[in-house]
Amino acid sequence: MGLTRRGLLMPLSAAAMAAAMTVLVTAVVPGAAASAGTSPGAPSSEAPTSGVPASAAPVPEAPVGEVVGTAPLPEADLSHHGYVSFSNGHIAIRIRSENLGPSDVTASTVRLRFSAPLAVTQELPYDCLRSGKATVLCETGGLRSGGGARQTALDLRPAGGPDEVIVRLDTVWNGGVRDADPKNNVHQVLAPATGDAYAF
């Protein structure tokens, strides 16, 4: 998946990444002739061999599941907090995104999914775009370890005039770091159409 809109960057296909990291090991079939031109069953003055060339060095075995020759992923802790309010046919969302470290994050993308489809026409912030009938993606930009938070503000309109809306928020791209504590960037909020602010 590769979405780009004025700086909004989404990751490449996970399948492509896995293919690039795959280590192929070619096995040598025992019993192959040591040299072309040797007749089957012909006596040999040399000692029997296993069929593996003498110059081939043994390949060390890696533990199962470990990719050979790759460095561990940098670690960071993304955090998204804020509030949701719903009234007069408008969903107001405020998101505060920050990185608790220890590594910097070059970019991250927040995904907002709604229990009701959104109206066809929406005015979105510069770094946000639609992804389906009930999903919005927003780019936070780079997040330094322990640096200042990035703010995202949205004013959206659901279709059909529901009495309440459920908002599910998570990080769909984190710049390729490992997030050991994803609980503080995955939230679900139920907001009735009362105008009250519900924190996450």
Short mmCIF file of C-alpha atoms in Angstrom, two decimals:
data_model
loop_
_atom_site.label_atom_id
_atom_site.label_comp_id
_atom_site.label_asym_id
_atom_site.label_seq_id
_atom_site.Cartn_x
_atom_site.Cartn_y
_atom_site.Cartn_z
CA MET A 1 0.00 0.00 0.00
CA GLY A 2 1.52 3.32 -0.91
CA LEU A 3 -0.65 6.42 -0.39
CA THR A 4 0.88 9.83 -0.99
CA ARG A 5 -0.84 13.19 -0.69
CA ARG A 6 1.25 16.26 0.11
CA GLY A 7 3.51 14.47 2.55
CA LEU A 8 1.17 11.69 3.67
CA LEU A 9 3.26 8.56 3.49
CA MET A 10 2.00 5.04 3.96
CA PRO A 11 4.20 1.94 4.18
CA LEU A 12 4.98 -0.38 1.30
CA SER A 13 3.40 -3.80 1.08
CA ALA A 14 4.41 -6.05 3.96
CA ALA A 15 4.69 -8.88 1.48
CA ALA A 16 7.29 -6.93 -0.53
CA MET A 17 9.28 -6.20 2.61
CA ALA A 18 9.22 -9.86 3.64
CA ALA A 19 10.34 -10.93 0.18
CA ALA A 20 13.30 -8.55 0.32
CA MET A 21 14.44 -10.04 3.62
CA THR A 22 14.00 -13.70 2.67
CA VAL A 23 17.16 -15.76 2.87
CA LEU A 24 17.28 -18.54 0.30
CA VAL A 25 19.35 -21.61 1.03
CA THR A 26 20.14 -23.97 -1.85
CA ALA A 27 20.59 -27.55 -0.77
CA VAL A 28 23.10 -29.86 -2.48
CA VAL A 29 21.56 -33.18 -3.46
CA PRO A 30 23.64 -36.09 -2.12
CA GLY A 31 24.73 -38.64 -4.69
CA ALA A 32 25.35 -36.15 -7.50
CA ALA A 33 28.27 -37.00 -9.72
CA ALA A 34 31.49 -35.33 -8.61
CA SER A 35 32.44 -34.56 -12.19
CA ALA A 36 30.81 -34.75 -15.60
CA GLY A 37 32.09 -37.74 -17.54
CA THR A 38 32.17 -40.24 -14.66
CA SER A 39 30.29 -43.34 -15.67
CA PRO A 40 27.79 -44.83 -13.25
CA GLY A 41 29.30 -47.77 -11.38
CA ALA A 42 32.86 -47.01 -12.54
CA PRO A 43 35.47 -47.64 -9.85
CA SER A 44 37.18 -44.64 -8.35
CA SER A 45 40.66 -44.45 -6.92
CA GLU A 46 39.67 -41.58 -4.64
CA ALA A 47 38.04 -41.86 -1.25
CA PRO A 48 34.23 -41.66 -1.30
CA THR A 49 32.81 -38.20 -0.83
CA SER A 50 29.45 -36.87 0.34
CA GLY A 51 28.78 -35.10 -2.94
CA VAL A 52 29.51 -31.65 -1.42
CA PRO A 53 32.45 -29.77 -3.02
CA ALA A 54 35.51 -29.73 -0.76
CA SER A 55 35.70 -25.92 -1.04
CA ALA A 56 32.18 -25.45 0.37
CA ALA A 57 32.35 -24.15 3.93
CA PRO A 58 29.68 -25.28 6.41
CA VAL A 59 26.81 -22.80 6.79
CA PRO A 60 26.05 -21.95 10.42
CA GLU A 61 22.46 -22.59 11.35
CA ALA A 62 20.37 -19.67 12.63
CA PRO A 63 17.69 -20.12 15.29
CA VAL A 64 14.22 -20.71 13.90
CA GLY A 65 12.44 -17.43 13.13
CA GLU A 66 15.61 -15.32 13.18
CA VAL A 67 16.59 -13.41 10.04
CA VAL A 68 20.33 -13.55 9.48
CA GLY A 69 22.23 -10.28 9.09
CA THR A 70 19.55 -7.78 10.17
CA ALA A 71 19.88 -5.23 12.96
CA PRO A 72 17.13 -5.00 15.60
CA LEU A 73 14.43 -2.42 14.95
CA PRO A 74 14.72 0.89 16.84
CA GLU A 75 12.19 1.21 19.65
CA ALA A 76 9.82 4.10 20.29
CA ASP A 77 6.59 4.65 22.20
CA LEU A 78 3.92 6.55 20.28
CA SER A 79 1.07 8.05 22.28
CA HIS A 80 -2.22 9.55 21.03
CA HIS A 81 -4.64 11.26 23.41
CA GLY A 82 -7.41 13.79 23.07
CA TYR A 83 -11.20 13.94 22.98
CA VAL A 84 -14.27 13.39 20.81
CA SER A 85 -17.53 15.35 20.93
CA PHE A 86 -20.64 14.96 18.75
CA SER A 87 -23.46 17.50 18.37
CA ASN A 88 -25.55 19.19 15.66
CA GLY A 89 -24.41 16.68 13.07
CA HIS A 90 -20.69 17.38 13.61
CA ILE A 91 -17.97 15.17 15.12
CA ALA A 92 -15.18 17.24 16.64
CA ILE A 93 -11.93 15.36 17.28
CA ARG A 94 -8.72 16.68 18.83
CA ILE A 95 -5.63 14.45 18.85
CA ARG A 96 -2.35 15.09 20.67
CA SER A 97 0.41 12.79 19.26
CA GLU A 98 3.81 12.45 20.89
CA ASN A 99 6.77 10.09 21.09
CA LEU A 100 7.95 8.93 24.52
CA GLY A 101 11.13 7.42 23.01
CA PRO A 102 13.80 6.28 23.17
CA SER A 103 14.20 6.55 19.34
CA ASP A 104 12.90 9.28 17.04
CA VAL A 105 10.03 8.52 14.63
CA THR A 106 10.43 9.88 11.10
CA ALA A 107 6.67 9.87 10.43
CA SER A 108 3.49 8.25 11.67
CA THR A 109 -0.06 7.91 10.39
CA VAL A 110 -3.15 7.85 12.61
CA ARG A 111 -6.24 5.97 11.42
CA LEU A 112 -9.75 7.02 12.48
CA ARG A 113 -12.60 4.57 11.83
CA PHE A 114 -16.23 5.49 12.44
CA SER A 115 -19.28 3.34 13.17
CA ALA A 116 -21.30 5.40 10.68
CA PRO A 117 -20.28 6.35 7.13
CA LEU A 118 -19.14 9.91 6.68
CA ALA A 119 -20.89 12.39 4.43
CA VAL A 120 -19.52 12.33 0.89
CA THR A 121 -18.29 15.94 1.03
CA GLN A 122 -15.86 16.66 3.87
CA GLU A 123 -13.37 19.44 4.51
CA LEU A 124 -10.26 17.74 5.84
CA PRO A 125 -7.03 19.17 7.28
CA TYR A 126 -4.01 19.45 4.99
CA ASP A 127 -2.40 16.20 6.21
CA CYS A 128 -5.56 14.02 6.22
CA LEU A 129 -7.39 12.06 3.54
CA ARG A 130 -10.36 9.72 3.16
CA SER A 131 -9.77 5.97 2.98
CA GLY A 132 -13.16 4.43 2.36
CA LYS A 133 -16.64 5.47 3.44
CA ALA A 134 -15.94 5.58 7.18
CA THR A 135 -12.15 5.93 7.55
CA VAL A 136 -9.80 8.91 7.66
CA LEU A 137 -5.99 8.80 7.72
CA CYS A 138 -3.92 11.65 9.18
CA GLU A 139 -0.13 12.11 8.99
CA THR A 140 1.48 13.42 12.20
CA GLY A 141 4.89 14.24 10.72
CA GLY A 142 8.15 13.42 12.47
CA LEU A 143 8.03 12.88 16.23
CA ARG A 144 11.28 13.37 18.17
CA SER A 145 11.90 11.31 21.28
CA GLY A 146 10.65 13.37 24.21
CA GLY A 147 9.93 16.28 21.86
CA GLY A 148 6.82 18.38 21.57
CA ALA A 149 3.44 16.90 20.68
CA ARG A 150 1.75 17.33 17.30
CA GLN A 151 -1.88 18.46 17.24
CA THR A 152 -4.54 17.22 14.79
CA ALA A 153 -8.02 18.78 14.71
CA LEU A 154 -10.95 17.45 12.65
CA ASP A 155 -14.56 18.52 12.18
CA LEU A 156 -16.44 15.74 10.38
CA ARG A 157 -20.05 15.11 9.41
CA PRO A 158 -21.54 11.59 9.50
CA ALA A 159 -24.14 10.54 6.95
CA GLY A 160 -27.65 9.50 7.97
CA GLY A 161 -28.00 11.56 11.17
CA PRO A 162 -27.05 8.94 13.83
CA ASP A 163 -27.75 9.56 17.53
CA GLU A 164 -24.26 8.43 18.52
CA VAL A 165 -20.98 7.50 16.90
CA ILE A 166 -18.14 5.16 17.84
CA VAL A 167 -14.64 6.36 16.93
CA ARG A 168 -11.77 3.85 16.78
CA LEU A 169 -8.28 5.34 16.67
CA ASP A 170 -4.95 3.57 16.12
CA THR A 171 -1.52 3.97 14.51
CA VAL A 172 -1.43 2.39 11.06
CA TRP A 173 2.22 3.42 10.34
CA ASN A 174 4.94 4.33 12.84
CA GLY A 175 7.99 4.91 10.67
CA GLY A 176 9.20 1.31 10.98
CA VAL A 177 10.03 1.36 14.70
CA ARG A 178 9.00 -1.24 17.27
CA ASP A 179 6.37 0.02 19.71
CA ALA A 180 6.61 -2.08 22.87
CA ASP A 181 3.58 -0.34 24.44
CA PRO A 182 0.84 0.13 21.81
CA LYS A 183 -1.94 0.53 24.39
CA ASN A 184 -1.53 4.31 24.55
CA ASN A 185 -2.11 4.75 20.81
CA VAL A 186 -5.14 2.46 20.35
CA HIS A 187 -8.49 3.83 21.56
CA GLN A 188 -12.24 3.40 21.12
CA VAL A 189 -14.68 6.16 22.11
CA LEU A 190 -18.49 6.14 22.17
CA ALA A 191 -19.81 9.69 21.71
CA PRO A 192 -23.58 10.33 21.97
CA ALA A 193 -24.92 13.39 20.17
CA THR A 194 -25.03 15.47 23.37
CA GLY A 195 -22.07 17.78 22.76
CA ASP A 196 -20.15 16.37 25.73
CA ALA A 197 -16.40 15.81 25.28
CA TYR A 198 -15.23 12.22 25.80
CA ALA A 199 -11.50 11.83 26.47
CA PHE A 200 -9.26 9.05 25.24
#
